[in-house]
Amino acid sequence: MRKIYLNNTLRSQAKQILLEKVDFTPKKETIPVTAALGRVTAEALFAECSMPSYPASAMDGITVKAQETYGANDQNPLVLTEGKNYLVVDTGDPIPEGFDAVIKIEDVQPIGENQVEIMAPAAPWQHVRPVGEDVVAGEIIVPAFHYLTPPDLGAILAGGKEQIKVLAKPKVTIIPTGDELVTPGTRAKVGEIIEFNGTVIANYLRQWGAEPYLHEIVRDKLRNLKQAVEEALPHSDVVIINAGSSAGREDFTVHVIESMGEVLVHGIATRPGKPTILGIIEGKPVIGLPGYPVSAYLALDWFVKPLIYKYLHLAEPQRPRLKAKLGRRIVSEMGSEEFVRMTVGFINGNYVANPLNRGAGVTMSLVKAHGLLTIPAESLGYEQGEEVEIELLRPEQELKNTLVAVGSHDLTLDLLATALRRIDPRLFLSSSHVGSMGGMMAIKKGEAHLAGVHLFDSQTGEYNIPYLEKYLGGENVILVNLVYRMQGWMVSPGNPLDIRNVRDIVRTRALFINRQKGAGTRLLFDYLLQQEGISTSEILGYHREEYSHLNVAAAVAAGTAQVGLGILSAARAYHLDFVPVGEERYDLLMTRDFYHSSLGQTLLQVIKDPVFQQEVETLGGYSMRDAGKVMYGYV
Amino acid sequence: MRKIYLNNTLRSQAKQILLEKVDFTPKKETIPVTAALGRVTAEALFAECSMPSYPASAMDGITVKAQETYGANDQNPLVLTEGKNYLVVDTGDPIPEGFDAVIKIEDVQPIGENQVEIMAPAAPWQHVRPVGEDVVAGEIIVPAFHYLTPPDLGAILAGGKEQIKVLAKPKVTIIPTGDELVTPGTRAKVGEIIEFNGTVIANYLRQWGAEPYLHEIVRDKLRNLKQAVEEALPHSDVVIINAGSSAGREDFTVHVIESMGEVLVHGIATRPGKPTILGIIEGKPVIGLPGYPVSAYLALDWFVKPLIYKYLHLAEPQRPRLKAKLGRRIVSEMGSEEFVRMTVGFINGNYVANPLNRGAGVTMSLVKAHGLLTIPAESLGYEQGEEVEIELLRPEQELKNTLVAVGSHDLTLDLLATALRRIDPRLFLSSSHVGSMGGMMAIKKGEAHLAGVHLFDSQTGEYNIPYLEKYLGGENVILVNLVYRMQGWMVSPGNPLDIRNVRDIVRTRALFINRQKGAGTRLLFDYLLQQEGISTSEILGYHREEYSHLNVAAAVAAGTAQVGLGILSAARAYHLDFVPVGEERYDLLMTRDFYHSSLGQTLLQVIKDPVFQQEVETLGGYSMRDAGKVMYGYV
């Protein structure tokens, strides 16, 4: 087994090394103006003709000879004769020779077939558009290296040009490589992964103005990869190899670049994204991107995006930044810069940011992210409540209209997202699964608008309220019911171990999969154990945690666990058998202020919407008999 | 002659009337995920399979059975045998049944062909990606009515979907109408206008997510226009008729809509854009846009853009706003809201905004605009120095990197724009022509970075410096030479009136065209008159003003004037004869602070660049012998 270690080049330094080494000579092409939106001019464009190209009437009215009108006033209206003193003109009509002014129709009094009366003189050239008022021949319309917008295209056409020279779009070949990859549309078998990075990379490139070409999947063989790069180079300005960029026994990218050109950087001091390769072959940049989706997209942004903008001779657009209060502590390792995907909510007039799953393999963290937090290499992270700067991935306008739900996971929240957008397209739902207790604390600390909670109190037999009173003092909060739902044992089809209760789990030594601490479902499991006097150490897998009902169901379905506790809809999604344990109440906790806000009232409207309720009940195991009912708190 | 008056409906009210009346049922279509960038989901998308779909190694290393490793530590390394205790795995490889943890390659010591040593135990499931870590089957990926970004596409593919249902793009037919219109690429004759609005409208629509169809030009006949609308309706969601929206004798749009459906609004209390028609035929919006380009694009933005976003069930994006100090007073009429195109510069740490040409026909004002200022109906305008709010049409980042030139016009400034971008793609040049005196005042008031000035002082025979000392006290400013240039009489080819000097203009009663007050060229003309003792009243057309050399040349070329004073390059652009009057000095005035700023130093670098100098001298009539030389001021 070979051991190659990656370097730890600083990200900024790596970028500089790459950009200094690459010297593009952009190709130019001539295209119709009508198809030039978003393209970049290759030369300054000067108007070839004037618009208007003749003195034109700026109004509907009559054109006159100004000097013949000088005597006219209120007391002495002047009579003009058509053909002799005036001609009728519409906006845009040419002013014939000899005429030099226009009087607008509203100021003209018809007094016969061919005669009109005017009450005021016309100044020379009044209401006449001079030649070139819009665009004058010889004038610059746009300089070279200009990004073309719709009005630019209008002015260029007005200036008499129909074809223009623009910079060609940089051509980027993306080579996906990996023995495990299968094309989208294939049902992936064990050991197979759907190749989706290529599509994401291609679409980012498209947004930046490049022309991507997605190569077919190349198997992990040095020879194959080398051949693919050789073929791609002649018709590419940049080549991207996705995966195989690390230092494992099947990571060939670095060897391919080394054998054909020069490796400039292998390994950067940033997470995710460390195993990135920056190389150059025949003067063309060849970039090895990591295989993990998040690492790949971040490295693409850091190194390929500047190349595209350099080629197009445009400034790289900067993302807006925003200061936010950190909702949860973030710990980071020293020595390596880290990028954390964050959600950002606007709660009680403050921006609050919370970290999403930090795994480099979690594409959903990018789907859900509102922004990025950079933790410098020399930092150990940030404390809860600290002010941090977030680089926004979405418009601030969207953040202001995002309902932030932090708490227990339930599938009905997923349906709520669509129901909200159906009622008001300005609204978004951001939902993070941190368990009921986490959700309650988030409301207390002002980090969320609402929290899904289902906390069973064994002493009172009541849901949620005893916890509210204990941890939140019960003040200024409103608890609204969303659903009742069925919890139960999720087991393989046919329930091979015949699990009916916790005693069966112990008896059969079944491999259990638990939920994270603070989850209502975990508290329920602990309660069931306690009732039977069973210790947690008797449960195999008690310490193995997942963050949602679906992930628990997925583990049971995959056979890495034999039983888990969760909701019927999750079991159904995986065609698992479901042994009901009991119905529980799932409420939404919110502050009184939020309850009365317009966002809060819209939420209530959605919860009571029969269409939404119908959709929820179709999932199975849900009752909406109290949906929208206030369970606690003074409204 | 008919007289129809337009209404004065408030813009906000007109929008509300339209949106309330229109009830779209968006069409849906199924498309490949790979082609879905920027499309809008028609339904919530749930993952159909998990990614990974099997427990996968998260590292390159070995997979082990955790319970077999418990004894290992520094003092007691544990020897494992391949096949029995471990298997070699790469990142992404499946974890075979019976194994439940991964040890990374860096922590494994090979000790023989098939044996390794480990120094620490493995925890169960360490470095194993659980099923669904990235995307878990059953999980919502994006809700309905979601605008798709690159990572969304990745997650959807990862979730096992290859085709998805999206909202169809709304189809918009644009019908250009006007007897004077000719298609782009035609050399427009007198009375003809190139139809370019259609291209601008189509490209705005494309940016907003619609699918535009640009109809061929329809002549101004009620019957033709009606037929075009009838044909367009079945395959359109919105129909736009461009021009003919006012109340003139050839304005048929209102009659067509009236006869086929309902006119909701005709005329809005906003300038430009007043003659706009909002109508509805067979439940579909039919919009009559004004013919003047600026009016058309603004009305499109106010009324058609919200329709597109309504169809796509998305929130209309808001443009960023910025507070700026007003550089010049703006007077507006009461009773009508007004939109003014503005340039915005970042001068000495302040944003300064200045109005561009307010004519509704001036497309170039939109090309040059950085933002829009709205003057409410009840306002008479704003005073110089007042703080106003500007709705930005370009990123703030661009404004910060824009060199603002306000002063005399010279064609070399046009070349400078390209030369700047060639050296640094982050830089832009915004240049307004207000004459030398206006430029000098702009520097004094901190409204511009530099001003082109060529002010001849008849008492000293010197350029610029006497004026600086008089008006600016000569302090804290630097005067840098840009060019020497030839001024002269611009006359028709062959110089039919044989004009050699101002006496010839008086003698031949030639129609003169002047420059605006404060222009250096006008001061030069006044000086020539004064030398000969000629009064301005002896010059026909003395009061007719144009704002640039090119516009003066255009008037002479069009025959609406017979002589003008201007520079050789402008005469050349119009193939006019040129009778030299003399060489003059054209300098750039700037503050000392700006001179020493990085923007200022880049400017000097460009001015001294031989490529730029070559380009200028090719224009003709220019000498760059002192280009970049400091003519006045302490550096």
mmCIF file of C-alpha atoms in Angstrom, chain A residues 12-302:
data_model
loop_
_atom_site.group_PDB
_atom_site.id
_atom_site.type_symbol
_atom_site.label_atom_id
_atom_site.label_comp_id
_atom_site.label_asym_id
_atom_site.label_seq_id
_atom_site.Cartn_x
_atom_site.Cartn_y
_atom_site.Cartn_z
ATOM 1 C CA SER A 12 -5.219 32.110 -1.500
ATOM 2 C CA GLN A 13 -1.677 31.141 -2.449
ATOM 3 C CA ALA A 14 -2.884 28.191 -4.534
ATOM 4 C CA LYS A 15 -5.227 30.490 -6.459
ATOM 5 C CA GLN A 16 -2.445 32.971 -7.101
ATOM 6 C CA ILE A 17 -0.062 30.265 -8.339
ATOM 7 C CA LEU A 18 -2.725 29.023 -10.747
ATOM 8 C CA LEU A 19 -3.787 32.427 -12.093
ATOM 9 C CA GLU A 20 -0.215 33.592 -12.605
ATOM 10 C CA LYS A 21 0.625 30.471 -14.547
ATOM 11 C CA VAL A 22 -2.370 30.611 -16.861
ATOM 12 C CA ASP A 23 -2.321 33.075 -19.739
ATOM 13 C CA PHE A 24 -5.437 32.717 -21.869
ATOM 14 C CA THR A 25 -5.702 34.072 -25.378
ATOM 15 C CA PRO A 26 -9.493 34.116 -25.656
ATOM 16 C CA LYS A 27 -10.982 33.119 -28.978
ATOM 17 C CA LYS A 28 -13.363 35.572 -30.637
ATOM 18 C CA GLU A 29 -16.484 34.875 -32.630
ATOM 19 C CA THR A 30 -19.007 36.894 -34.594
ATOM 20 C CA ILE A 31 -22.626 36.376 -33.590
ATOM 21 C CA PRO A 32 -25.988 38.098 -34.193
ATOM 22 C CA VAL A 33 -26.777 40.862 -31.713
ATOM 23 C CA THR A 34 -30.150 39.215 -31.042
ATOM 24 C CA ALA A 35 -28.315 36.218 -29.523
ATOM 25 C CA ALA A 36 -25.712 38.182 -27.580
ATOM 26 C CA LEU A 37 -27.359 38.468 -24.144
ATOM 27 C CA GLY A 38 -24.805 37.841 -21.414
ATOM 28 C CA ARG A 39 -21.905 37.600 -23.852
ATOM 29 C CA VAL A 40 -18.758 39.728 -23.557
ATOM 30 C CA THR A 41 -17.677 42.146 -26.283
ATOM 31 C CA ALA A 42 -14.319 41.437 -27.906
ATOM 32 C CA GLU A 43 -13.917 45.044 -29.077
ATOM 33 C CA ALA A 44 -15.416 48.468 -28.445
ATOM 34 C CA LEU A 45 -18.642 48.932 -30.401
ATOM 35 C CA PHE A 46 -19.239 52.300 -32.066
ATOM 36 C CA ALA A 47 -22.548 53.318 -33.656
ATOM 37 C CA GLU A 48 -22.423 53.092 -37.439
ATOM 38 C CA CYS A 49 -25.551 55.106 -37.997
ATOM 39 C CA SER A 50 -27.632 57.559 -36.020
ATOM 40 C CA MET A 51 -30.987 56.883 -34.414
ATOM 41 C CA PRO A 52 -33.074 58.660 -35.543
ATOM 42 C CA SER A 53 -31.221 59.082 -38.815
ATOM 43 C CA TYR A 54 -33.391 62.087 -39.745
ATOM 44 C CA PRO A 55 -35.008 64.940 -37.791
ATOM 45 C CA ALA A 56 -38.191 63.289 -36.565
ATOM 46 C CA SER A 57 -41.374 64.502 -34.961
ATOM 47 C CA ALA A 58 -41.313 63.783 -31.232
ATOM 48 C CA MET A 59 -45.083 64.181 -30.936
ATOM 49 C CA ASP A 60 -48.340 63.622 -32.752
ATOM 50 C CA GLY A 61 -49.257 67.055 -34.131
ATOM 51 C CA ILE A 62 -48.374 69.445 -36.940
ATOM 52 C CA THR A 63 -44.997 70.509 -38.228
ATOM 53 C CA VAL A 64 -44.585 74.232 -38.948
ATOM 54 C CA LYS A 65 -41.997 76.816 -39.876
ATOM 55 C CA ALA A 66 -41.179 78.425 -36.543
ATOM 56 C CA GLN A 67 -40.694 81.912 -37.938
ATOM 57 C CA GLU A 68 -44.238 81.925 -39.379
ATOM 58 C CA THR A 69 -45.705 81.375 -35.888
ATOM 59 C CA TYR A 70 -44.094 84.220 -33.980
ATOM 60 C CA GLY A 71 -47.157 86.483 -33.737
ATOM 61 C CA ALA A 72 -49.528 83.891 -32.207
ATOM 62 C CA ASN A 73 -50.900 84.395 -28.701
ATOM 63 C CA ASP A 74 -54.123 84.004 -26.663
ATOM 64 C CA GLN A 75 -55.539 87.301 -27.942
ATOM 65 C CA ASN A 76 -54.354 86.808 -31.495
ATOM 66 C CA PRO A 77 -54.734 83.195 -32.571
ATOM 67 C CA LEU A 78 -52.937 82.478 -35.797
ATOM 68 C CA VAL A 79 -54.619 80.555 -38.596
ATOM 69 C CA LEU A 80 -52.414 78.107 -40.487
ATOM 70 C CA THR A 81 -53.225 76.351 -43.746
ATOM 71 C CA GLU A 82 -52.321 72.700 -44.382
ATOM 72 C CA GLY A 83 -49.740 72.160 -47.057
ATOM 73 C CA LYS A 84 -48.707 75.806 -46.990
ATOM 74 C CA ASN A 85 -47.998 76.544 -43.305
ATOM 75 C CA TYR A 86 -48.190 73.101 -41.776
ATOM 76 C CA LEU A 87 -48.293 69.364 -42.350
ATOM 77 C CA VAL A 88 -49.858 66.768 -40.065
ATOM 78 C CA VAL A 89 -47.207 64.524 -38.486
ATOM 79 C CA ASP A 90 -47.257 61.567 -36.144
ATOM 80 C CA THR A 91 -44.525 60.676 -33.677
ATOM 81 C CA GLY A 92 -41.521 59.435 -35.614
ATOM 82 C CA ASP A 93 -42.460 61.041 -38.917
ATOM 83 C CA PRO A 94 -39.658 62.906 -40.702
ATOM 84 C CA ILE A 95 -39.725 66.715 -40.658
ATOM 85 C CA PRO A 96 -39.753 67.713 -44.328
ATOM 86 C CA GLU A 97 -37.299 70.287 -45.638
ATOM 87 C CA GLY A 98 -38.344 73.837 -44.887
ATOM 88 C CA PHE A 99 -40.146 72.901 -41.679
ATOM 89 C CA ASP A 100 -38.365 73.152 -38.348
ATOM 90 C CA ALA A 101 -40.788 72.729 -35.426
ATOM 91 C CA VAL A 102 -43.694 70.637 -34.201
ATOM 92 C CA ILE A 103 -46.797 71.776 -32.307
ATOM 93 C CA LYS A 104 -48.482 68.996 -30.405
ATOM 94 C CA ILE A 105 -51.989 67.985 -31.311
ATOM 95 C CA GLU A 106 -53.440 69.119 -27.964
ATOM 96 C CA ASP A 107 -52.351 72.725 -28.726
ATOM 97 C CA VAL A 108 -53.941 72.823 -32.172
ATOM 98 C CA GLN A 109 -57.563 73.931 -32.746
ATOM 99 C CA PRO A 110 -59.041 72.607 -36.013
ATOM 100 C CA ILE A 111 -61.199 75.297 -37.637
ATOM 101 C CA GLY A 112 -61.992 73.735 -40.971
ATOM 102 C CA GLU A 113 -61.036 71.066 -43.421
ATOM 103 C CA ASN A 114 -57.476 72.277 -43.972
ATOM 104 C CA GLN A 115 -57.013 74.967 -41.401
ATOM 105 C CA VAL A 116 -56.015 75.101 -37.770
ATOM 106 C CA GLU A 117 -55.596 77.818 -35.199
ATOM 107 C CA ILE A 118 -52.668 78.091 -32.769
ATOM 108 C CA MET A 119 -52.506 80.298 -29.664
ATOM 109 C CA ALA A 120 -48.736 80.320 -29.112
ATOM 110 C CA PRO A 121 -45.621 80.564 -31.263
ATOM 111 C CA ALA A 122 -43.363 77.560 -31.839
ATOM 112 C CA ALA A 123 -39.661 77.791 -31.019
ATOM 113 C CA PRO A 124 -37.317 76.511 -33.733
ATOM 114 C CA TRP A 125 -36.742 72.742 -33.426
ATOM 115 C CA GLN A 126 -39.267 72.319 -30.600
ATOM 116 C CA HIS A 127 -40.624 68.730 -30.343
ATOM 117 C CA VAL A 128 -38.244 67.642 -33.078
ATOM 118 C CA ARG A 129 -35.913 64.750 -32.256
ATOM 119 C CA PRO A 130 -32.508 65.740 -33.616
ATOM 120 C CA VAL A 131 -30.561 63.243 -35.675
ATOM 121 C CA GLY A 132 -28.771 60.926 -33.270
ATOM 122 C CA GLU A 133 -30.805 61.832 -30.182
ATOM 123 C CA ASP A 134 -30.979 58.172 -29.237
ATOM 124 C CA VAL A 135 -27.670 56.958 -30.635
ATOM 125 C CA VAL A 136 -25.318 59.144 -32.674
ATOM 126 C CA ALA A 137 -23.087 57.617 -35.337
ATOM 127 C CA GLY A 138 -19.461 57.449 -34.194
ATOM 128 C CA GLU A 139 -20.409 57.325 -30.517
ATOM 129 C CA ILE A 140 -19.152 54.465 -28.384
ATOM 130 C CA ILE A 141 -21.975 52.186 -27.327
ATOM 131 C CA VAL A 142 -20.036 49.809 -25.130
ATOM 132 C CA PRO A 143 -16.299 49.272 -24.647
ATOM 133 C CA ALA A 144 -14.433 46.020 -25.156
ATOM 134 C CA PHE A 145 -14.815 43.365 -22.437
ATOM 135 C CA HIS A 146 -18.321 44.531 -21.646
ATOM 136 C CA TYR A 147 -20.996 42.123 -20.388
ATOM 137 C CA LEU A 148 -24.036 42.655 -22.621
ATOM 138 C CA THR A 149 -27.451 43.423 -21.102
ATOM 139 C CA PRO A 150 -30.812 43.820 -22.896
ATOM 140 C CA PRO A 151 -30.623 47.631 -23.369
ATOM 141 C CA ASP A 152 -27.068 47.287 -24.727
ATOM 142 C CA LEU A 153 -28.427 45.017 -27.457
ATOM 143 C CA GLY A 154 -31.057 47.629 -28.321
ATOM 144 C CA ALA A 155 -28.501 50.411 -28.606
ATOM 145 C CA ILE A 156 -26.197 48.248 -30.736
ATOM 146 C CA LEU A 157 -29.025 47.422 -33.158
ATOM 147 C CA ALA A 158 -30.082 51.100 -33.180
ATOM 148 C CA GLY A 159 -26.490 51.970 -34.032
ATOM 149 C CA GLY A 160 -26.791 49.890 -37.189
ATOM 150 C CA LYS A 161 -24.944 46.726 -36.195
ATOM 151 C CA GLU A 162 -26.521 43.323 -36.634
ATOM 152 C CA GLN A 163 -23.480 41.129 -36.013
ATOM 153 C CA ILE A 164 -20.847 41.727 -33.352
ATOM 154 C CA LYS A 165 -17.587 40.232 -32.253
ATOM 155 C CA VAL A 166 -17.660 38.657 -28.797
ATOM 156 C CA LEU A 167 -15.313 36.515 -26.749
ATOM 157 C CA ALA A 168 -15.975 32.822 -27.249
ATOM 158 C CA LYS A 169 -17.276 31.042 -24.186
ATOM 159 C CA PRO A 170 -14.414 29.173 -22.533
ATOM 160 C CA LYS A 171 -14.805 25.465 -23.216
ATOM 161 C CA VAL A 172 -14.510 23.237 -20.185
ATOM 162 C CA THR A 173 -14.408 19.461 -20.360
ATOM 163 C CA ILE A 174 -15.517 17.668 -17.193
ATOM 164 C CA ILE A 175 -14.216 14.114 -16.879
ATOM 165 C CA PRO A 176 -15.980 12.068 -14.182
ATOM 166 C CA THR A 177 -13.849 9.162 -13.055
ATOM 167 C CA GLY A 178 -14.528 6.305 -10.676
ATOM 168 C CA ASP A 179 -15.199 2.554 -10.852
ATOM 169 C CA GLU A 180 -18.250 2.990 -8.623
ATOM 170 C CA LEU A 181 -19.971 5.603 -10.835
ATOM 171 C CA VAL A 182 -23.090 4.903 -12.875
ATOM 172 C CA THR A 183 -24.979 7.385 -15.056
ATOM 173 C CA PRO A 184 -28.085 9.148 -13.734
ATOM 174 C CA GLY A 185 -31.214 7.138 -14.413
ATOM 175 C CA THR A 186 -29.557 3.895 -13.373
ATOM 176 C CA ARG A 187 -30.929 2.253 -10.215
ATOM 177 C CA ALA A 188 -27.679 2.126 -8.209
ATOM 178 C CA LYS A 189 -26.788 -1.326 -6.855
ATOM 179 C CA VAL A 190 -24.579 -1.900 -3.825
ATOM 180 C CA GLY A 191 -21.167 -0.392 -4.559
ATOM 181 C CA GLU A 192 -22.566 1.936 -7.210
ATOM 182 C CA ILE A 193 -22.962 5.696 -6.966
ATOM 183 C CA ILE A 194 -24.952 7.839 -9.375
ATOM 184 C CA GLU A 195 -22.637 10.300 -11.127
ATOM 185 C CA PHE A 196 -24.279 13.631 -10.339
ATOM 186 C CA ASN A 197 -21.278 15.890 -9.655
ATOM 187 C CA GLY A 198 -20.761 16.349 -13.399
ATOM 188 C CA THR A 199 -24.214 17.883 -13.816
ATOM 189 C CA VAL A 200 -23.709 20.222 -10.877
ATOM 190 C CA ILE A 201 -20.287 21.314 -12.150
ATOM 191 C CA ALA A 202 -21.591 21.809 -15.708
ATOM 192 C CA ASN A 203 -24.441 23.979 -14.486
ATOM 193 C CA TYR A 204 -22.245 26.154 -12.287
ATOM 194 C CA LEU A 205 -19.959 26.656 -15.296
ATOM 195 C CA ARG A 206 -22.940 27.589 -17.449
ATOM 196 C CA GLN A 207 -23.976 30.218 -14.901
ATOM 197 C CA TRP A 208 -20.501 31.737 -15.056
ATOM 198 C CA GLY A 209 -20.537 31.989 -18.865
ATOM 199 C CA ALA A 210 -18.531 28.906 -19.832
ATOM 200 C CA GLU A 211 -19.496 26.152 -22.232
ATOM 201 C CA PRO A 212 -19.233 22.839 -20.374
ATOM 202 C CA TYR A 213 -18.849 19.456 -21.998
ATOM 203 C CA LEU A 214 -19.616 16.499 -19.741
ATOM 204 C CA HIS A 215 -17.426 13.573 -20.769
ATOM 205 C CA GLU A 216 -18.639 10.022 -20.249
ATOM 206 C CA ILE A 217 -17.556 8.249 -17.062
ATOM 207 C CA VAL A 218 -13.937 7.055 -17.155
ATOM 208 C CA ARG A 219 -12.938 3.973 -15.153
ATOM 209 C CA ASP A 220 -10.139 4.193 -12.581
ATOM 210 C CA LYS A 221 -7.289 3.169 -14.851
ATOM 211 C CA LEU A 222 -4.289 5.425 -15.451
ATOM 212 C CA ARG A 223 -4.319 4.635 -19.179
ATOM 213 C CA ASN A 224 -8.022 5.446 -19.643
ATOM 214 C CA LEU A 225 -7.796 8.689 -17.744
ATOM 215 C CA LYS A 226 -4.702 9.786 -19.637
ATOM 216 C CA GLN A 227 -6.365 9.071 -22.939
ATOM 217 C CA ALA A 228 -9.466 11.050 -21.931
ATOM 218 C CA VAL A 229 -7.330 14.069 -20.993
ATOM 219 C CA GLU A 230 -5.324 13.821 -24.223
ATOM 220 C CA GLU A 231 -8.509 13.815 -26.265
ATOM 221 C CA ALA A 232 -10.081 16.656 -24.311
ATOM 222 C CA LEU A 233 -7.159 19.089 -24.385
ATOM 223 C CA PRO A 234 -7.259 20.209 -28.058
ATOM 224 C CA HIS A 235 -10.867 21.389 -27.835
ATOM 225 C CA SER A 236 -10.877 22.614 -24.218
ATOM 226 C CA ASP A 237 -9.689 25.760 -22.486
ATOM 227 C CA VAL A 238 -9.912 24.087 -19.082
ATOM 228 C CA VAL A 239 -10.117 20.394 -18.163
ATOM 229 C CA ILE A 240 -11.672 19.184 -14.921
ATOM 230 C CA ILE A 241 -11.141 15.673 -13.577
ATOM 231 C CA ASN A 242 -13.631 14.839 -10.877
ATOM 232 C CA ALA A 243 -12.490 12.470 -8.153
ATOM 233 C CA GLY A 244 -9.258 10.538 -7.922
ATOM 234 C CA SER A 245 -7.634 13.768 -6.750
ATOM 235 C CA SER A 246 -6.428 12.426 -3.415
ATOM 236 C CA ALA A 247 -3.486 10.121 -2.758
ATOM 237 C CA GLY A 248 -5.065 6.671 -2.620
ATOM 238 C CA ARG A 249 -4.132 3.624 -4.656
ATOM 239 C CA GLU A 250 -6.845 4.390 -7.217
ATOM 240 C CA ASP A 251 -6.250 8.143 -7.352
ATOM 241 C CA PHE A 252 -4.635 8.583 -10.750
ATOM 242 C CA THR A 253 -5.285 12.269 -11.451
ATOM 243 C CA VAL A 254 -2.004 13.505 -10.015
ATOM 244 C CA HIS A 255 -0.024 10.900 -12.002
ATOM 245 C CA VAL A 256 -1.794 11.808 -15.241
ATOM 246 C CA ILE A 257 -1.056 15.521 -14.824
ATOM 247 C CA GLU A 258 2.506 14.847 -13.742
ATOM 248 C CA SER A 259 3.179 12.683 -16.774
ATOM 249 C CA MET A 260 1.672 15.142 -19.254
ATOM 250 C CA GLY A 261 2.451 18.522 -17.707
ATOM 251 C CA GLU A 262 2.999 20.093 -14.323
ATOM 252 C CA VAL A 263 1.281 19.718 -10.957
ATOM 253 C CA LEU A 264 1.247 23.194 -9.412
ATOM 254 C CA VAL A 265 -0.576 22.337 -6.175
ATOM 255 C CA HIS A 266 -1.708 19.055 -4.655
ATOM 256 C CA GLY A 267 -3.604 19.575 -1.430
ATOM 257 C CA ILE A 268 -4.846 22.814 0.069
ATOM 258 C CA ALA A 269 -5.144 23.754 3.716
ATOM 259 C CA THR A 270 -8.920 24.029 3.632
ATOM 260 C CA ARG A 271 -11.766 21.725 4.636
ATOM 261 C CA PRO A 272 -13.759 20.534 2.834
ATOM 262 C CA GLY A 273 -11.777 20.565 -0.392
ATOM 263 C CA LYS A 274 -8.309 19.531 0.761
ATOM 264 C CA PRO A 275 -7.555 16.907 -1.929
ATOM 265 C CA THR A 276 -7.619 19.369 -4.833
ATOM 266 C CA ILE A 277 -5.059 19.325 -7.643
ATOM 267 C CA LEU A 278 -4.147 22.380 -9.701
ATOM 268 C CA GLY A 279 -2.151 21.473 -12.782
ATOM 269 C CA ILE A 280 -1.258 22.726 -16.201
ATOM 270 C CA ILE A 281 -0.782 20.766 -19.429
ATOM 271 C CA GLU A 282 0.205 22.441 -22.687
ATOM 272 C CA GLY A 283 -0.538 25.810 -21.105
ATOM 273 C CA LYS A 284 -4.071 24.781 -20.218
ATOM 274 C CA PRO A 285 -5.285 24.445 -16.646
ATOM 275 C CA VAL A 286 -6.206 20.895 -15.633
ATOM 276 C CA ILE A 287 -7.985 20.785 -12.294
ATOM 277 C CA GLY A 288 -8.469 17.680 -10.161
ATOM 278 C CA LEU A 289 -11.572 18.127 -8.006
ATOM 279 C CA PRO A 290 -12.319 15.957 -4.960
ATOM 280 C CA GLY A 291 -15.044 13.340 -5.202
ATOM 281 C CA TYR A 292 -17.159 14.425 -2.262
ATOM 282 C CA PRO A 293 -19.831 16.741 -3.640
ATOM 283 C CA VAL A 294 -19.373 19.623 -1.230
ATOM 284 C CA SER A 295 -15.579 19.538 -1.600
ATOM 285 C CA ALA A 296 -15.933 19.451 -5.378
ATOM 286 C CA TYR A 297 -18.259 22.455 -5.600
ATOM 287 C CA LEU A 298 -16.246 24.561 -3.178
ATOM 288 C CA ALA A 299 -12.975 23.846 -4.996
ATOM 289 C CA LEU A 300 -14.731 24.623 -8.287
ATOM 290 C CA ASP A 301 -15.761 27.977 -6.869
ATOM 291 C CA TRP A 302 -12.293 28.779 -5.539
#
